[in-house]
Amino acid sequence: NAGVTQTPKFQVLKTGQSMTLQCAQDMNHEYMSWYRQDPGMGLRLIHYSVGAGITDQGEVPNGYNVSRSTTEDFPLRLLSAAPSQTSVYFCASRRSNNQPQHFGDGTRLSIL
Amino acid sequence: DQQVKQNSPSLSVQEGRISILNCDYTNSMFDYFLWYKKYPAEGPTFLISISSIKDKNEDGRFTVFLNKSAKHLSLHIVPSQPGDSAVYFCAAHDRGSTLGRLYFGRGTQLTVWP
């Protein structure tokens, strides 16, 4: 049982480059979310989804896009990377509103 | 505007003693509360939860207490072990909300020393 899988684990980008952080879950969970973790800031919600085709913004959505075409996958896109987006990114999923979230191991992203 | 607050960024406890981690919230609609534990270079893992219809939930060495009138919850770890050293996040949400957004505190770094 793989759970929540994030790729890549590490990435270095130059300012202005684009990239997609991948997230896949094999638990048939409807709810998926992206967070970023910065020192002293805890986990801040970027975007989330309550099912295929349904997404919404969290508290720090600027500079990020998401889509949810399947239940399994929830990619996070950076269209034009900025140094302020240097962070550790976590994807999470849960079956329903009454269940705890399962997190992936994170993607450590550095923007130069 | 933080709806879930962990005011102690760090806590240091001797092995065998009790660790008490605190969390406050502002939204009276929150009815489900969770604690997550995070080791370096790993994702957070679920530890224990409590529904607002209860004031205590216990799982082995871990107990969560909820004081709804004070909008406060705490996590007790007894006895503390060096392997408990990690960052602990408190989280809360309103299960009646269709969006199901989870709100996290900023975390408390627990260090258990021998």
Tab-separated table of N, CA, C and O in Angstrom, chain A residues 16-91:
chain	number	residue	atom	x	y	z
A	16	GLY	N	11.641	32.017	-12.622
A	16	GLY	CA	10.966	32.094	-13.903
A	16	GLY	C	10.681	30.754	-14.553
A	16	GLY	O	9.846	30.674	-15.466
A	17	GLN	N	11.337	29.704	-14.080
A	17	GLN	CA	11.072	28.378	-14.640
A	17	GLN	C	9.728	27.871	-14.145
A	17	GLN	O	9.211	28.314	-13.111
A	18	SER	N	9.183	26.916	-14.880
A	18	SER	CA	7.930	26.295	-14.462
A	18	SER	C	8.186	24.835	-14.132
A	18	SER	O	9.163	24.245	-14.613
A	19	MET	N	7.333	24.294	-13.299
A	19	MET	CA	7.418	22.871	-13.034
A	19	MET	C	6.119	22.391	-12.389
A	19	MET	O	5.308	23.207	-11.928
A	20	THR	N	5.947	21.097	-12.384
A	20	THR	CA	4.779	20.467	-11.777
A	20	THR	C	5.225	19.495	-10.706
A	20	THR	O	6.070	18.627	-10.960
A	21	LEU	N	4.680	19.665	-9.510
A	21	LEU	CA	4.895	18.710	-8.427
A	21	LEU	C	3.777	17.675	-8.512
A	21	LEU	O	2.592	18.019	-8.552
A	22	GLN	N	4.192	16.415	-8.524
A	22	GLN	CA	3.214	15.350	-8.680
A	22	GLN	C	2.767	14.790	-7.332
A	22	GLN	O	3.560	14.695	-6.389
A	23	CYS	N	1.507	14.427	-7.258
A	23	CYS	CA	0.965	13.769	-6.069
A	23	CYS	C	-0.029	12.710	-6.531
A	23	CYS	O	-0.921	13.005	-7.336
A	24	ALA	N	0.144	11.517	-6.029
A	24	ALA	CA	-0.775	10.424	-6.361
A	24	ALA	C	-1.093	9.640	-5.098
A	24	ALA	O	-0.219	9.430	-4.253
A	25	GLN	N	-2.347	9.215	-4.991
A	25	GLN	CA	-2.755	8.378	-3.858
A	25	GLN	C	-3.528	7.176	-4.382
A	25	GLN	O	-4.281	7.282	-5.360
A	26	ASP	N	-3.350	6.060	-3.711
A	26	ASP	CA	-3.969	4.808	-4.165
A	26	ASP	C	-5.015	4.317	-3.182
A	26	ASP	O	-5.316	3.120	-3.122
A	27	MET	N	-5.579	5.226	-2.390
A	27	MET	CA	-6.539	4.856	-1.351
A	27	MET	C	-7.969	5.237	-1.722
A	27	MET	O	-8.872	5.125	-0.894
A	28	ASN	N	-8.151	5.726	-2.943
A	28	ASN	CA	-9.481	6.133	-3.422
A	28	ASN	C	-10.072	7.248	-2.559
A	28	ASN	O	-11.284	7.275	-2.297
A	29	HIS	N	-9.207	8.151	-2.119
A	29	HIS	CA	-9.659	9.266	-1.286
A	29	HIS	C	-10.208	10.397	-2.139
A	29	HIS	O	-9.631	10.761	-3.159
A	30	GLU	N	-11.323	10.979	-1.677
A	30	GLU	CA	-11.923	12.090	-2.407
A	30	GLU	C	-11.215	13.415	-2.135
A	30	GLU	O	-11.070	14.247	-3.005
A	31	TYR	N	-10.794	13.607	-0.877
A	31	TYR	CA	-10.225	14.884	-0.482
A	31	TYR	C	-8.706	14.861	-0.658
A	31	TYR	O	-8.031	13.955	-0.168
A	32	MET	N	-8.186	15.866	-1.363
A	32	MET	CA	-6.734	16.016	-1.492
A	32	MET	C	-6.358	17.482	-1.308
A	32	MET	O	-7.144	18.381	-1.643
A	33	SER	N	-5.159	17.693	-0.780
A	33	SER	CA	-4.719	19.054	-0.460
A	33	SER	C	-3.227	19.213	-0.701
A	33	SER	O	-2.480	18.227	-0.629
A	34	TRP	N	-2.830	20.446	-0.949
A	34	TRP	CA	-1.411	20.809	-1.010
A	34	TRP	C	-1.117	21.838	0.073
A	34	TRP	O	-1.859	22.815	0.238
A	35	TYR	N	-0.013	21.608	0.783
A	35	TYR	CA	0.455	22.514	1.811
A	35	TYR	C	1.908	22.877	1.523
A	35	TYR	O	2.639	22.120	0.900
A	36	ARG	N	2.292	24.023	2.065
A	36	ARG	CA	3.713	24.333	2.112
A	36	ARG	C	4.105	24.555	3.562
A	36	ARG	O	3.305	25.055	4.367
A	37	GLN	N	5.319	24.118	3.888
A	37	GLN	CA	5.824	24.290	5.241
A	37	GLN	C	7.066	25.154	5.205
A	37	GLN	O	8.061	24.814	4.550
A	38	ASP	N	7.004	26.258	5.915
A	38	ASP	CA	8.131	27.167	6.025
A	38	ASP	C	8.491	27.328	7.495
A	38	ASP	O	7.628	27.215	8.365
A	39	PRO	N	9.753	27.612	7.813
A	39	PRO	CA	10.172	27.724	9.215
A	39	PRO	C	9.300	28.689	9.995
A	39	PRO	O	9.111	29.836	9.581
A	40	GLY	N	8.776	28.220	11.118
A	40	GLY	CA	7.972	29.069	11.989
A	40	GLY	C	6.573	29.365	11.491
A	40	GLY	O	5.823	30.088	12.151
A	41	MET	N	6.206	28.799	10.341
A	41	MET	CA	4.894	29.119	9.763
A	41	MET	C	3.942	27.929	9.767
A	41	MET	O	2.792	28.048	9.358
A	42	GLY	N	4.396	26.776	10.180
A	42	GLY	CA	3.531	25.614	10.192
A	42	GLY	C	3.176	25.151	8.795
A	42	GLY	O	3.937	25.337	7.839
A	43	LEU	N	2.003	24.568	8.665
A	43	LEU	CA	1.516	24.050	7.378
A	43	LEU	C	0.451	25.004	6.848
A	43	LEU	O	-0.588	25.183	7.461
A	44	ARG	N	0.718	25.585	5.710
A	44	ARG	CA	-0.232	26.521	5.121
A	44	ARG	C	-0.843	25.908	3.868
A	44	ARG	O	-0.145	25.402	2.995
A	45	LEU	N	-2.151	25.989	3.792
A	45	LEU	CA	-2.891	25.363	2.707
A	45	LEU	C	-2.792	26.188	1.433
A	45	LEU	O	-3.064	27.387	1.436
A	46	ILE	N	-2.417	25.525	0.330
A	46	ILE	CA	-2.281	26.214	-0.955
A	46	ILE	C	-3.566	26.059	-1.769
A	46	ILE	O	-4.219	27.034	-2.125
A	47	HIS	N	-3.890	24.823	-2.109
A	47	HIS	CA	-5.113	24.486	-2.824
A	47	HIS	C	-5.630	23.153	-2.297
A	47	HIS	O	-4.863	22.357	-1.752
A	48	TYR	N	-6.908	22.913	-2.494
A	48	TYR	CA	-7.444	21.626	-2.103
A	48	TYR	C	-8.560	21.209	-3.053
A	48	TYR	O	-9.030	22.015	-3.877
A	49	SER	N	-8.937	19.955	-2.937
A	49	SER	CA	-9.942	19.388	-3.836
A	49	SER	C	-10.823	18.420	-3.037
A	49	SER	O	-10.320	17.642	-2.221
A	50	VAL	N	-12.126	18.478	-3.305
A	50	VAL	CA	-13.051	17.578	-2.618
A	50	VAL	C	-13.560	16.488	-3.546
A	50	VAL	O	-14.496	15.772	-3.212
A	51	GLY	N	-12.958	16.368	-4.730
A	51	GLY	CA	-13.300	15.323	-5.668
A	51	GLY	C	-12.807	15.686	-7.051
A	51	GLY	O	-12.412	16.829	-7.304
A	52	ALA	N	-12.833	14.719	-7.945
A	52	ALA	CA	-12.392	14.967	-9.318
A	52	ALA	C	-13.196	16.105	-9.928
A	52	ALA	O	-14.426	16.136	-9.835
A	53	GLY	N	-12.479	17.062	-10.508
A	53	GLY	CA	-13.107	18.202	-11.147
A	53	GLY	C	-13.462	19.349	-10.228
A	53	GLY	O	-13.936	20.397	-10.680
A	54	ILE	N	-13.188	19.188	-8.917
A	54	ILE	CA	-13.553	20.226	-7.941
A	54	ILE	C	-12.322	20.647	-7.161
A	54	ILE	O	-11.713	19.834	-6.445
A	55	THR	N	-11.933	21.917	-7.318
A	55	THR	CA	-10.786	22.438	-6.570
A	55	THR	C	-11.143	23.810	-6.008
A	55	THR	O	-12.068	24.471	-6.490
A	56	ASP	N	-10.388	24.224	-5.010
A	56	ASP	CA	-10.598	25.547	-4.428
A	56	ASP	C	-9.299	26.032	-3.818
A	56	ASP	O	-8.370	25.248	-3.573
A	57	GLN	N	-9.258	27.349	-3.577
A	57	GLN	CA	-8.039	27.961	-3.054
A	57	GLN	C	-7.968	27.847	-1.546
A	57	GLN	O	-8.992	27.915	-0.853
A	58	GLY	N	-6.724	27.723	-1.053
A	58	GLY	CA	-6.481	27.773	0.373
A	58	GLY	C	-6.060	29.168	0.781
A	58	GLY	O	-6.505	30.158	0.199
A	59	GLU	N	-5.140	29.250	1.740
A	59	GLU	CA	-4.761	30.571	2.247
A	59	GLU	C	-3.595	31.202	1.502
A	59	GLU	O	-3.405	32.408	1.573
A	60	VAL	N	-2.808	30.412	0.763
A	60	VAL	CA	-1.670	30.970	0.024
A	60	VAL	C	-1.653	30.444	-1.413
A	60	VAL	O	-0.710	29.787	-1.847
A	61	PRO	N	-2.681	30.744	-2.229
A	61	PRO	CA	-2.779	30.147	-3.559
A	61	PRO	C	-1.988	30.849	-4.659
A	61	PRO	O	-1.773	30.277	-5.734
A	62	ASN	N	-1.555	32.083	-4.404
A	62	ASN	CA	-0.957	32.868	-5.488
A	62	ASN	C	0.328	32.238	-5.997
A	62	ASN	O	1.221	31.895	-5.230
A	63	GLY	N	0.423	32.130	-7.342
A	63	GLY	CA	1.605	31.549	-7.965
A	63	GLY	C	1.496	30.062	-8.220
A	63	GLY	O	2.421	29.464	-8.765
A	64	TYR	N	0.370	29.475	-7.825
A	64	TYR	CA	0.167	28.024	-7.973
A	64	TYR	C	-1.154	27.723	-8.683
A	64	TYR	O	-2.143	28.413	-8.458
A	65	ASN	N	-1.138	26.692	-9.507
A	65	ASN	CA	-2.353	26.201	-10.125
A	65	ASN	C	-2.508	24.719	-9.841
A	65	ASN	O	-1.512	23.998	-9.697
A	66	VAL	N	-3.755	24.268	-9.791
A	66	VAL	CA	-4.031	22.845	-9.618
A	66	VAL	C	-5.153	22.435	-10.547
A	66	VAL	O	-5.922	23.264	-11.041
A	67	SER	N	-5.243	21.143	-10.749
A	67	SER	CA	-6.377	20.540	-11.446
A	67	SER	C	-6.564	19.144	-10.874
A	67	SER	O	-5.643	18.566	-10.303
A	68	ARG	N	-7.755	18.610	-11.018
A	68	ARG	CA	-8.027	17.260	-10.487
A	68	ARG	C	-8.884	16.517	-11.520
A	68	ARG	O	-10.094	16.541	-11.486
A	69	SER	N	-8.192	15.896	-12.452
A	69	SER	CA	-8.910	15.193	-13.521
A	69	SER	C	-9.246	13.763	-13.118
A	69	SER	O	-10.164	13.158	-13.696
A	70	THR	N	-8.525	13.202	-12.167
A	70	THR	CA	-8.819	11.849	-11.682
A	70	THR	C	-8.864	11.868	-10.161
A	70	THR	O	-8.344	12.794	-9.526
A	71	THR	N	-9.427	10.844	-9.568
A	71	THR	CA	-9.429	10.737	-8.108
A	71	THR	C	-8.017	10.566	-7.564
A	71	THR	O	-7.692	11.072	-6.496
A	72	GLU	N	-7.174	9.867	-8.318
A	72	GLU	CA	-5.853	9.484	-7.821
A	72	GLU	C	-4.828	10.617	-7.806
A	72	GLU	O	-3.946	10.662	-6.960
A	73	ASP	N	-4.906	11.540	-8.765
A	73	ASP	CA	-3.815	12.492	-8.978
A	73	ASP	C	-4.230	13.935	-8.689
A	73	ASP	O	-5.337	14.357	-9.049
A	74	PHE	N	-3.295	14.678	-8.115
A	74	PHE	CA	-3.567	16.085	-7.802
A	74	PHE	C	-2.262	16.864	-7.979
A	74	PHE	O	-1.573	17.186	-7.013
A	75	PRO	N	-1.894	17.207	-9.214
A	75	PRO	CA	-0.628	17.905	-9.447
A	75	PRO	C	-0.699	19.384	-9.084
A	75	PRO	O	-1.751	20.021	-9.226
A	76	LEU	N	0.423	19.910	-8.652
A	76	LEU	CA	0.557	21.334	-8.304
A	76	LEU	C	1.530	21.972	-9.287
A	76	LEU	O	2.662	21.522	-9.416
A	77	ARG	N	1.087	23.032	-9.953
A	77	ARG	CA	1.914	23.665	-10.982
A	77	ARG	C	2.397	25.030	-10.527
A	77	ARG	O	1.621	25.848	-10.039
A	78	LEU	N	3.706	25.255	-10.728
A	78	LEU	CA	4.286	26.580	-10.568
A	78	LEU	C	4.543	27.097	-11.980
A	78	LEU	O	5.346	26.523	-12.717
A	79	LEU	N	3.871	28.160	-12.367
A	79	LEU	CA	3.967	28.636	-13.745
A	79	LEU	C	5.232	29.453	-13.979
A	79	LEU	O	5.840	29.373	-15.036
A	80	SER	N	5.634	30.231	-12.975
A	80	SER	CA	6.831	31.064	-13.083
A	80	SER	C	7.435	31.155	-11.681
A	80	SER	O	7.023	31.991	-10.881
A	81	ALA	N	8.366	30.279	-11.396
A	81	ALA	CA	8.889	30.136	-10.039
A	81	ALA	C	9.549	31.420	-9.536
A	81	ALA	O	10.250	32.120	-10.289
A	82	ALA	N	9.317	31.695	-8.240
A	82	ALA	CA	9.920	32.852	-7.571
A	82	ALA	C	10.647	32.373	-6.324
A	82	ALA	O	10.250	31.360	-5.725
A	83	PRO	N	11.693	33.076	-5.888
A	83	PRO	CA	12.432	32.661	-4.688
A	83	PRO	C	11.533	32.488	-3.460
A	83	PRO	O	11.812	31.646	-2.603
A	84	SER	N	10.440	33.252	-3.379
A	84	SER	CA	9.513	33.143	-2.248
A	84	SER	C	8.798	31.793	-2.207
A	84	SER	O	8.168	31.452	-1.192
A	85	GLN	N	8.881	31.046	-3.282
A	85	GLN	CA	8.255	29.732	-3.324
A	85	GLN	C	9.210	28.606	-2.883
A	85	GLN	O	8.836	27.435	-2.905
A	86	THR	N	10.394	28.985	-2.469
A	86	THR	CA	11.295	28.017	-1.859
A	86	THR	C	10.664	27.513	-0.572
A	86	THR	O	10.336	28.303	0.316
A	87	SER	N	10.449	26.199	-0.489
A	87	SER	CA	9.703	25.649	0.635
A	87	SER	C	9.723	24.126	0.548
A	87	SER	O	10.263	23.549	-0.393
A	88	VAL	N	9.105	23.504	1.543
A	88	VAL	CA	8.827	22.074	1.474
A	88	VAL	C	7.336	21.924	1.237
A	88	VAL	O	6.524	22.505	1.977
A	89	TYR	N	6.981	21.160	0.231
A	89	TYR	CA	5.586	21.008	-0.171
A	89	TYR	C	5.080	19.618	0.195
A	89	TYR	O	5.725	18.605	-0.092
A	90	PHE	N	3.917	19.605	0.837
A	90	PHE	CA	3.300	18.337	1.221
A	90	PHE	C	1.940	18.195	0.566
A	90	PHE	O	1.140	19.136	0.558
A	91	CYS	N	1.705	17.007	0.059
A	91	CYS	CA	0.399	16.632	-0.454
A	91	CYS	C	-0.270	15.728	0.578
A	91	CYS	O	0.409	14.946	1.263
